[in-house]
């Protein structure tokens, strides 16, 4: 394949999307050496798998810039879907992105359709419902989750339920330490207010107090051009963030003055 592509920067590896730490080629090697015929063999296999995931993961934590997937998530059993999205989150670098195309349903898929193996392999039964698909990525910790593409025309209609192709994009946030250093952002609009995926509200046109980490997220690539960033006029050492969502930043704090009491519980202005 490298010769065909004219480059060896491409590596094909074998794994399951819900278990990206386990190298399936290595697993095949183990099974060739240790065929399973007893319960003890099976327990030894499980112990070997655990060791492999720890010591020689197929895809390491925080190692991937961009995960692209087309029509695979719906094929994973419902009980493994949460783990599958956690795995995607695990391998993406902080600040890295995902672009996931899949089939979604407009209504919940009933049990009798889920039990139909042909509909499973046909990318129908395992489809998440349209809001669940986004929520699963939010629950895993992604932010800036959006429907990038939405086919108006359903791909298939089964018992009145529309199954359509969509693509979502999302970002893994960088940084977890939230220090108040006096930053503010202004949401440009067009909506009167918006909430981010971590539950913070931004009122259109207001100087909203944000910690340095959220300032970087909101003014970086994840949210395009939706926010105007206003850095503190005077560099501040920073203290752990303890403002309620909806706290406004005093104008003076962003143009020279430093206020002692920068936020009020309940979201008022300083
Ligand atoms: C509908 S095809 C899509 C293939 C390809 N992504 C494309 O766009 O043409 C689904 C593929 O996912 C693979 N697959 C199914 N379950 C998987 C899993 N748990 N982990 C990784 N791949 C899986 C199948 O073997 C099949 O190749």
XYZ file of C-alpha atoms and ligand atoms in Angstrom:
297
model
C 0.000 0.000 0.000
C 2.877 2.381 0.835
C 4.334 1.773 -2.643
C 0.936 2.435 -4.230
C 0.518 5.696 -2.311
C 4.115 6.764 -2.856
C 4.570 7.313 0.851
C 4.816 5.314 4.030
C 3.111 7.851 6.230
C -0.010 5.695 6.153
C -0.359 2.744 8.509
C -3.292 0.353 8.489
C -3.980 -1.279 11.828
C -6.666 -3.681 12.883
C -8.952 -2.931 15.809
C -12.488 -2.465 16.961
C -13.756 1.060 17.224
C -15.174 0.406 20.713
C -11.809 -0.924 21.940
C -9.080 1.077 20.234
C -6.507 -0.042 22.813
C -6.598 -3.678 21.715
C -4.467 -4.593 18.705
C -6.462 -7.274 16.865
C -3.396 -8.426 14.877
C -1.604 -9.055 18.197
C -4.719 -10.834 19.451
C -4.636 -13.142 16.433
C -0.974 -13.848 17.195
C -1.800 -14.706 20.813
C -4.687 -16.989 19.786
C -2.464 -18.841 17.309
C -0.092 -19.611 20.200
C -2.750 -20.132 22.883
C -5.888 -21.739 21.490
C -8.865 -21.411 23.825
C -10.337 -24.714 24.935
C -10.948 -24.275 28.654
C -12.315 -21.617 30.987
C -8.749 -21.176 32.335
C -7.558 -20.409 28.783
C -10.293 -17.802 28.505
C -9.304 -16.161 31.811
C -5.662 -16.134 30.675
C -6.747 -14.469 27.425
C -8.636 -11.782 29.344
C -5.617 -11.118 31.553
C -3.400 -10.904 28.435
C -5.850 -8.452 26.813
C -5.828 -6.217 29.887
C -2.017 -6.212 29.902
C -1.909 -5.457 26.177
C -4.254 -2.494 26.534
C -2.050 -1.097 29.308
C 1.379 -1.812 27.926
C 0.955 -1.834 24.139
C -2.233 0.042 23.236
C -3.115 0.013 19.544
C -3.973 3.735 19.710
C -2.465 5.697 22.609
C -4.320 8.284 24.717
C -4.328 11.835 23.305
C -2.490 10.826 20.133
C -4.835 11.575 17.200
C -5.428 14.974 15.572
C -8.615 14.026 13.751
C -10.917 11.001 13.873
C -12.906 10.444 10.692
C -15.497 7.700 10.509
C -18.122 6.814 7.948
C -21.011 4.552 8.790
C -19.457 2.408 11.523
C -20.892 3.632 14.860
C -24.377 2.273 14.172
C -22.925 -1.221 13.695
C -21.669 -1.367 17.279
C -24.017 -3.001 19.763
C -26.074 -0.523 21.825
C -24.466 -1.734 25.069
C -21.009 -0.805 23.691
C -21.922 2.585 22.223
C -21.026 4.617 25.318
C -17.641 2.921 25.497
C -17.145 3.485 21.762
C -17.521 7.240 22.077
C -15.379 7.270 25.229
C -12.685 5.504 23.211
C -12.828 8.139 20.474
C -12.518 10.819 23.172
C -9.586 9.003 24.775
C -7.481 8.819 21.617
C -8.075 12.373 20.336
C -5.499 14.983 21.333
C -6.747 17.895 23.453
C -7.765 20.442 20.832
C -8.220 17.639 18.268
C -11.394 17.069 16.298
C -13.797 14.420 15.047
C -15.887 14.277 11.877
C -18.311 11.393 12.096
C -20.785 10.415 9.380
C -23.454 7.932 10.296
C -27.092 7.011 9.961
C -29.517 8.435 12.519
C -33.232 7.939 13.087
C -35.883 10.584 13.666
C -37.804 8.352 16.136
C -36.665 5.758 18.667
C -36.023 2.402 16.969
C -38.420 -0.167 18.492
C -37.207 -3.474 19.946
C -38.536 -5.652 17.124
C -36.469 -3.687 14.569
C -33.400 -3.891 16.834
C -33.762 -7.681 16.931
C -33.708 -7.987 13.131
C -30.149 -9.021 12.124
C -30.612 -7.882 8.538
C -31.626 -4.412 9.646
C -28.602 -4.343 11.973
C -26.149 -5.168 9.230
C -28.028 -2.800 6.931
C -27.104 0.179 9.201
C -30.707 0.649 10.390
C -31.320 -0.998 13.747
C -28.265 0.398 15.493
C -28.919 3.999 14.475
C -29.007 6.484 17.324
C -31.893 8.919 17.412
C -31.022 12.393 16.107
C -30.672 14.088 19.525
C -28.997 11.033 21.138
C -26.212 11.113 18.581
C -25.140 14.635 19.604
C -25.769 13.981 23.303
C -23.504 10.911 23.271
C -20.579 13.094 22.156
C -21.420 15.782 24.720
C -21.586 13.180 27.493
C -18.137 11.895 26.502
C -16.684 15.403 26.982
C -16.624 16.826 23.456
C -17.583 20.463 22.872
C -18.723 22.549 19.896
C -20.765 19.581 18.657
C -22.668 20.398 15.475
C -24.577 18.809 12.647
C -22.273 19.722 9.792
C -24.280 17.804 7.192
C -27.898 16.668 7.255
C -29.515 14.858 4.345
C -33.081 16.103 4.049
C -33.982 13.080 1.973
C -34.097 9.972 4.211
C -31.786 7.184 3.138
C -34.481 4.637 4.093
C -37.908 4.722 5.750
C -38.833 1.651 7.824
C -42.275 1.497 9.441
C -42.551 5.255 9.059
C -39.216 5.926 10.818
C -36.844 8.007 8.727
C -33.187 6.940 8.652
C -30.877 9.580 7.198
C -27.171 10.240 6.697
C -25.607 13.012 8.761
C -22.142 14.220 9.663
C -21.278 15.706 13.022
C -18.146 17.575 14.008
C -16.873 18.112 17.551
C -13.751 19.183 19.415
C -11.984 17.709 22.446
C -11.340 20.669 24.750
C -7.776 21.417 25.753
C -6.974 22.152 29.383
C -8.981 21.507 32.487
C -7.616 24.139 34.875
C -9.947 27.143 34.951
C -8.156 30.240 36.304
C -9.807 33.641 36.532
C -7.313 36.098 35.079
C -9.817 38.760 34.074
C -10.768 37.562 30.573
C -14.113 38.314 28.907
C -15.866 37.315 25.690
C -18.732 38.931 23.819
C -21.116 36.673 21.923
C -21.749 38.319 18.538
C -25.247 36.893 17.938
C -27.526 36.287 16.027
C -29.301 34.560 18.947
C -30.150 36.530 22.087
C -28.177 34.032 24.206
C -26.388 30.727 23.759
C -25.150 27.941 26.048
C -21.942 26.016 25.460
C -21.639 22.264 26.006
C -20.403 22.817 29.555
C -23.548 24.733 30.541
C -22.198 28.313 30.440
C -24.535 30.995 29.119
C -23.411 33.880 26.900
C -25.704 36.881 26.398
C -25.438 38.585 23.032
C -23.363 41.762 23.212
C -22.413 41.441 26.896
C -18.900 41.170 28.311
C -19.167 37.734 29.872
C -16.559 36.808 32.484
C -14.662 33.652 31.514
C -11.632 31.832 32.855
C -8.471 31.755 30.758
C -9.126 28.164 29.597
C -12.647 28.985 28.346
C -11.372 32.188 26.755
C -8.932 30.107 24.685
C -11.693 27.653 23.714
C -14.255 30.293 22.766
C -11.868 32.406 20.733
C -10.034 29.446 19.159
C -11.055 27.366 16.148
C -13.818 25.365 17.856
C -16.409 28.144 17.752
C -15.357 29.845 14.540
C -15.948 33.551 14.771
C -18.898 33.530 17.201
C -17.080 35.257 20.087
C -15.069 38.440 20.440
C -12.244 37.952 22.921
C -11.288 40.676 25.383
C -8.085 39.994 27.270
C -7.495 41.589 30.690
C -5.966 45.026 30.502
C -3.495 44.122 33.251
C -1.961 40.666 33.506
C -3.319 38.971 36.621
C -1.859 36.013 38.489
C -5.173 34.195 38.361
C -7.266 32.525 40.999
C -9.420 29.391 40.747
C -12.651 30.176 38.919
C -15.643 30.441 41.234
C -18.106 32.635 39.317
C -21.603 31.467 38.449
C -22.496 31.090 34.798
C -23.905 34.331 33.444
C -21.446 36.534 35.350
C -20.638 39.733 33.493
C -17.154 41.253 33.456
C -16.999 44.929 34.437
C -15.935 47.003 31.456
C -13.312 48.684 33.632
C -11.681 45.325 34.349
C -10.920 44.886 30.669
C -9.559 48.377 30.116
C -7.249 49.136 32.966
C -8.916 48.813 36.348
C -8.730 45.648 38.416
C -11.727 44.955 40.608
C -11.330 43.023 43.802
C -14.737 41.388 43.685
C -14.969 40.119 40.137
C -18.103 38.058 40.320
C -21.237 37.622 42.328
C -22.922 34.292 42.960
C -26.075 34.192 40.868
C -24.512 35.746 37.836
C -24.627 39.520 38.391
C -22.025 41.952 37.336
C -19.010 42.857 39.443
C -20.925 0.372 6.232
S -19.254 -0.109 6.167
C -18.445 1.448 5.958
C -17.089 1.264 5.431
C -16.283 2.528 5.145
N -16.140 3.346 6.367
C -16.871 3.324 4.025
O -17.239 4.476 4.230
O -16.959 2.811 2.932
C -18.951 -0.559 7.818
C -17.547 -1.112 8.078
O -17.341 -1.091 9.500
C -16.699 -2.289 9.869
N -17.051 -2.529 11.282
C -18.195 -3.038 11.790
N -18.154 -3.057 13.130
C -16.955 -2.513 13.488
C -16.312 -2.274 14.725
N -16.893 -2.581 15.875
N -15.086 -1.713 14.726
C -14.483 -1.390 13.566
N -15.036 -1.602 12.343
C -16.250 -2.174 12.311
C -17.260 -3.331 8.930
O -16.390 -4.419 8.843
C -17.335 -2.535 7.628
O -16.103 -2.584 6.964
